Amino acid sequence: MSVGTTGDGQAYLGVSVTNSAYAVDGSTDSEAAVTIDLGDTGNESVGFNDDATTYVNGILELTNNAADGNSIEVSLGGAESGHSKSQTVSIAGADVTFALSDPDTGADGDLAYATVSAGGTTTVDAEINTAVENSGDDEMLTLYAEDGSS
């Protein structure tokens, strides 16, 4: 699974690796800024246990690089699926749910984003569920950021 960006190290939303056991900085790769390698599901010697759920805290770090100094609101998912504090991606032999580590809590207790101040960061965790039967659908993790100053 890869997370692609424009290739600009100072992009509006910076994406970097914080857990090198499962993610690799692909900044020299023209295709992806980060490659997430969750191993071989179904083969305990090189991957995750079958029929289990494994948590990986802080697999990615997202940085607010906005030039205007404003805060940004970061969420997962796109306009077609709705912005959320989590997104599930199917891969061969597992479902992986990515979630913001520290989403905001509003009056309803459940907002769909994390507010990141200028120069600040937030992290993304992963939950790998190998107790599912699927072949993977080449789904992609979508990161979304917008100006949070309003």
PDB file of C-alpha atoms in Angstrom:
ATOM      1  CA  MET A   1       0.000   0.000   0.000  1.00  0.00           C
ATOM      2  CA  SER A   2       1.431   3.408  -0.890  1.00  0.00           C
ATOM      3  CA  VAL A   3       0.556   6.962   0.033  1.00  0.00           C
ATOM      4  CA  GLY A   4       1.316   9.320  -2.846  1.00  0.00           C
ATOM      5  CA  THR A   5       1.889  13.064  -2.694  1.00  0.00           C
ATOM      6  CA  THR A   6       2.934  15.793  -5.078  1.00  0.00           C
ATOM      7  CA  GLY A   7       6.565  15.075  -4.213  1.00  0.00           C
ATOM      8  CA  ASP A   8       7.000  18.424  -2.491  1.00  0.00           C
ATOM      9  CA  GLY A   9       8.753  17.989   0.864  1.00  0.00           C
ATOM     10  CA  GLN A  10       7.135  21.201   2.066  1.00  0.00           C
ATOM     11  CA  ALA A  11       3.649  20.346   0.829  1.00  0.00           C
ATOM     12  CA  TYR A  12       0.611  21.714   2.655  1.00  0.00           C
ATOM     13  CA  LEU A  13       0.291  18.378   4.469  1.00  0.00           C
ATOM     14  CA  GLY A  14       3.579  16.606   5.135  1.00  0.00           C
ATOM     15  CA  VAL A  15       3.511  12.801   5.410  1.00  0.00           C
ATOM     16  CA  SER A  16       6.360  10.975   7.132  1.00  0.00           C
ATOM     17  CA  VAL A  17       7.155   7.593   8.644  1.00  0.00           C
ATOM     18  CA  THR A  18       7.112   7.178  12.420  1.00  0.00           C
ATOM     19  CA  ASN A  19       7.047   3.382  12.665  1.00  0.00           C
ATOM     20  CA  SER A  20       9.779   2.049  10.381  1.00  0.00           C
ATOM     21  CA  ALA A  21       8.897  -1.581  11.153  1.00  0.00           C
ATOM     22  CA  TYR A  22       5.785  -1.179   8.974  1.00  0.00           C
ATOM     23  CA  ALA A  23       6.366   1.908   6.839  1.00  0.00           C
ATOM     24  CA  VAL A  24       9.213   3.096   4.648  1.00  0.00           C
ATOM     25  CA  ASP A  25       9.986   6.662   3.605  1.00  0.00           C
ATOM     26  CA  GLY A  26       9.711   6.592  -0.160  1.00  0.00           C
ATOM     27  CA  SER A  27      10.889  10.157  -0.775  1.00  0.00           C
ATOM     28  CA  THR A  28      13.350   8.883  -3.394  1.00  0.00           C
ATOM     29  CA  ASP A  29      10.575   6.905  -5.112  1.00  0.00           C
ATOM     30  CA  SER A  30       8.741   8.856  -7.801  1.00  0.00           C
ATOM     31  CA  GLU A  31       5.558   6.854  -7.173  1.00  0.00           C
ATOM     32  CA  ALA A  32       5.010   7.204  -3.412  1.00  0.00           C
ATOM     33  CA  ALA A  33       5.990   9.400  -0.492  1.00  0.00           C
ATOM     34  CA  VAL A  34       5.445   6.526   1.939  1.00  0.00           C
ATOM     35  CA  THR A  35       5.091   2.792   1.445  1.00  0.00           C
ATOM     36  CA  ILE A  36       3.263   0.876   4.166  1.00  0.00           C
ATOM     37  CA  ASP A  37       4.362  -2.756   4.363  1.00  0.00           C
ATOM     38  CA  LEU A  38       2.182  -4.793   6.696  1.00  0.00           C
ATOM     39  CA  GLY A  39       3.942  -8.065   5.925  1.00  0.00           C
ATOM     40  CA  ASP A  40       2.404 -11.286   4.719  1.00  0.00           C
ATOM     41  CA  THR A  41      -0.987 -11.917   6.313  1.00  0.00           C
ATOM     42  CA  GLY A  42      -1.678 -15.586   6.867  1.00  0.00           C
ATOM     43  CA  ASN A  43       1.989 -16.472   7.369  1.00  0.00           C
ATOM     44  CA  GLU A  44       2.878 -15.930  11.025  1.00  0.00           C
ATOM     45  CA  SER A  45       6.619 -16.327  10.402  1.00  0.00           C
ATOM     46  CA  VAL A  46       6.767 -13.131   8.318  1.00  0.00           C
ATOM     47  CA  GLY A  47       3.528 -11.298   9.009  1.00  0.00           C
ATOM     48  CA  PHE A  48       0.546 -11.101  11.326  1.00  0.00           C
ATOM     49  CA  ASN A  49      -1.275 -13.947  13.071  1.00  0.00           C
ATOM     50  CA  ASP A  50      -4.318 -15.382  11.325  1.00  0.00           C
ATOM     51  CA  ASP A  51      -7.728 -14.587  12.816  1.00  0.00           C
ATOM     52  CA  ALA A  52      -6.336 -11.820  15.011  1.00  0.00           C
ATOM     53  CA  THR A  53      -6.382  -8.062  15.373  1.00  0.00           C
ATOM     54  CA  THR A  54      -3.049  -6.263  15.695  1.00  0.00           C
ATOM     55  CA  TYR A  55      -2.609  -2.576  16.561  1.00  0.00           C
ATOM     56  CA  VAL A  56       0.259  -0.432  15.261  1.00  0.00           C
ATOM     57  CA  ASN A  57       0.398   2.936  17.006  1.00  0.00           C
ATOM     58  CA  GLY A  58       1.818   5.916  15.164  1.00  0.00           C
ATOM     59  CA  ILE A  59       2.506   4.366  11.769  1.00  0.00           C
ATOM     60  CA  LEU A  60       2.456   7.808  10.053  1.00  0.00           C
ATOM     61  CA  GLU A  61       3.006  11.404  11.134  1.00  0.00           C
ATOM     62  CA  LEU A  62       1.125  14.242   9.410  1.00  0.00           C
ATOM     63  CA  THR A  63       2.615  17.746   9.602  1.00  0.00           C
ATOM     64  CA  ASN A  64       0.952  21.108   8.993  1.00  0.00           C
ATOM     65  CA  ASN A  65       3.270  22.876   6.511  1.00  0.00           C
ATOM     66  CA  ALA A  66       0.766  25.600   5.582  1.00  0.00           C
ATOM     67  CA  ALA A  67       2.710  28.694   4.539  1.00  0.00           C
ATOM     68  CA  ASP A  68       0.056  31.073   5.907  1.00  0.00           C
ATOM     69  CA  GLY A  69       0.557  29.921   9.514  1.00  0.00           C
ATOM     70  CA  ASN A  70      -3.077  28.839   9.904  1.00  0.00           C
ATOM     71  CA  SER A  71      -4.183  25.633  11.564  1.00  0.00           C
ATOM     72  CA  ILE A  72      -5.486  22.865   9.329  1.00  0.00           C
ATOM     73  CA  GLU A  73      -8.145  20.207   9.821  1.00  0.00           C
ATOM     74  CA  VAL A  74      -6.944  16.748   8.815  1.00  0.00           C
ATOM     75  CA  SER A  75      -9.270  13.825   8.125  1.00  0.00           C
ATOM     76  CA  LEU A  76      -9.246  10.481   6.366  1.00  0.00           C
ATOM     77  CA  GLY A  77     -11.405   9.623   3.374  1.00  0.00           C
ATOM     78  CA  GLY A  78     -12.490  11.714   0.461  1.00  0.00           C
ATOM     79  CA  ALA A  79     -15.510  13.694  -0.660  1.00  0.00           C
ATOM     80  CA  GLU A  80     -17.203  10.617  -2.121  1.00  0.00           C
ATOM     81  CA  SER A  81     -16.937   8.572   1.091  1.00  0.00           C
ATOM     82  CA  GLY A  82     -17.138  11.436   3.568  1.00  0.00           C
ATOM     83  CA  HIS A  83     -14.399  12.735   5.817  1.00  0.00           C
ATOM     84  CA  SER A  84     -13.804  10.703   8.936  1.00  0.00           C
ATOM     85  CA  LYS A  85     -11.365  10.174  11.776  1.00  0.00           C
ATOM     86  CA  SER A  86     -10.833   6.633  10.408  1.00  0.00           C
ATOM     87  CA  GLN A  87     -10.816   4.753   7.105  1.00  0.00           C
ATOM     88  CA  THR A  88     -10.798   1.005   6.467  1.00  0.00           C
ATOM     89  CA  VAL A  89      -8.812  -0.328   3.524  1.00  0.00           C
ATOM     90  CA  SER A  90      -9.072  -3.922   2.295  1.00  0.00           C
ATOM     91  CA  ILE A  91      -5.882  -5.709   1.351  1.00  0.00           C
ATOM     92  CA  ALA A  92      -5.363  -9.381   0.518  1.00  0.00           C
ATOM     93  CA  GLY A  93      -6.170 -11.330   3.682  1.00  0.00           C
ATOM     94  CA  ALA A  94      -6.929  -8.406   5.968  1.00  0.00           C
ATOM     95  CA  ASP A  95      -8.837  -5.215   6.616  1.00  0.00           C
ATOM     96  CA  VAL A  96      -6.715  -2.327   7.840  1.00  0.00           C
ATOM     97  CA  THR A  97      -8.391   0.513   9.701  1.00  0.00           C
ATOM     98  CA  PHE A  98      -6.328   3.681   9.818  1.00  0.00           C
ATOM     99  CA  ALA A  99      -7.356   6.191  12.502  1.00  0.00           C
ATOM    100  CA  LEU A 100      -6.239   9.616  13.651  1.00  0.00           C
ATOM    101  CA  SER A 101      -4.529   9.240  17.027  1.00  0.00           C
ATOM    102  CA  ASP A 102      -6.005  12.399  18.492  1.00  0.00           C
ATOM    103  CA  PRO A 103      -9.225  13.494  16.751  1.00  0.00           C
ATOM    104  CA  ASP A 104     -11.031  16.564  18.044  1.00  0.00           C
ATOM    105  CA  THR A 105     -14.025  16.163  20.321  1.00  0.00           C
ATOM    106  CA  GLY A 106     -16.917  18.510  19.658  1.00  0.00           C
ATOM    107  CA  ALA A 107     -20.268  19.048  21.336  1.00  0.00           C
ATOM    108  CA  ASP A 108     -21.478  15.735  19.923  1.00  0.00           C
ATOM    109  CA  GLY A 109     -18.292  13.990  21.107  1.00  0.00           C
ATOM    110  CA  ASP A 110     -17.390  12.678  17.678  1.00  0.00           C
ATOM    111  CA  LEU A 111     -15.882  15.030  15.092  1.00  0.00           C
ATOM    112  CA  ALA A 112     -14.341  13.707  11.901  1.00  0.00           C
ATOM    113  CA  TYR A 113     -10.995  15.533  11.969  1.00  0.00           C
ATOM    114  CA  ALA A 114      -7.935  16.543  13.975  1.00  0.00           C
ATOM    115  CA  THR A 115      -6.952  20.205  14.179  1.00  0.00           C
ATOM    116  CA  VAL A 116      -3.214  20.673  13.668  1.00  0.00           C
ATOM    117  CA  SER A 117      -1.633  24.031  14.496  1.00  0.00           C
ATOM    118  CA  ALA A 118       0.979  25.646  12.237  1.00  0.00           C
ATOM    119  CA  GLY A 119       4.100  23.482  12.268  1.00  0.00           C
ATOM    120  CA  GLY A 120       2.318  20.924  14.460  1.00  0.00           C
ATOM    121  CA  THR A 121       1.785  17.227  13.897  1.00  0.00           C
ATOM    122  CA  THR A 122      -0.733  14.455  14.425  1.00  0.00           C
ATOM    123  CA  THR A 123      -0.238  10.716  14.004  1.00  0.00           C
ATOM    124  CA  VAL A 124      -2.166   7.906  12.324  1.00  0.00           C
ATOM    125  CA  ASP A 125      -2.567   4.465  13.925  1.00  0.00           C
ATOM    126  CA  ALA A 126      -3.416   1.185  12.159  1.00  0.00           C
ATOM    127  CA  GLU A 127      -5.559  -1.769  13.218  1.00  0.00           C
ATOM    128  CA  ILE A 128      -4.913  -4.891  11.137  1.00  0.00           C
ATOM    129  CA  ASN A 129      -7.734  -7.477  11.216  1.00  0.00           C
ATOM    130  CA  THR A 130      -6.761 -10.821   9.669  1.00  0.00           C
ATOM    131  CA  ALA A 131     -10.006 -12.537  10.738  1.00  0.00           C
ATOM    132  CA  VAL A 132     -11.636 -11.564   7.435  1.00  0.00           C
ATOM    133  CA  GLU A 133     -11.803 -13.345   4.111  1.00  0.00           C
ATOM    134  CA  ASN A 134     -11.091 -11.018   1.217  1.00  0.00           C
ATOM    135  CA  SER A 135      -8.822 -10.824  -1.778  1.00  0.00           C
ATOM    136  CA  GLY A 136      -8.117  -7.117  -1.477  1.00  0.00           C
ATOM    137  CA  ASP A 137      -9.609  -4.459  -3.697  1.00  0.00           C
ATOM    138  CA  ASP A 138      -6.587  -2.208  -4.251  1.00  0.00           C
ATOM    139  CA  GLU A 139      -8.263   0.417  -2.092  1.00  0.00           C
ATOM    140  CA  MET A 140      -6.278   3.496  -1.191  1.00  0.00           C
ATOM    141  CA  LEU A 141      -5.865   5.449   2.022  1.00  0.00           C
ATOM    142  CA  THR A 142      -7.003   9.030   1.417  1.00  0.00           C
ATOM    143  CA  LEU A 143      -5.673  11.920   3.508  1.00  0.00           C
ATOM    144  CA  TYR A 144      -7.557  15.207   3.461  1.00  0.00           C
ATOM    145  CA  ALA A 145      -6.560  18.623   4.821  1.00  0.00           C
ATOM    146  CA  GLU A 146      -8.286  21.991   4.729  1.00  0.00           C
ATOM    147  CA  ASP A 147      -7.760  25.392   6.310  1.00  0.00           C
ATOM    148  CA  GLY A 148      -9.024  25.277   9.884  1.00  0.00           C
ATOM    149  CA  SER A 149      -8.830  28.983  10.649  1.00  0.00           C
ATOM    150  CA  SER A 150     -12.515  29.730  10.018  1.00  0.00           C
TER     151      SER A 150
END
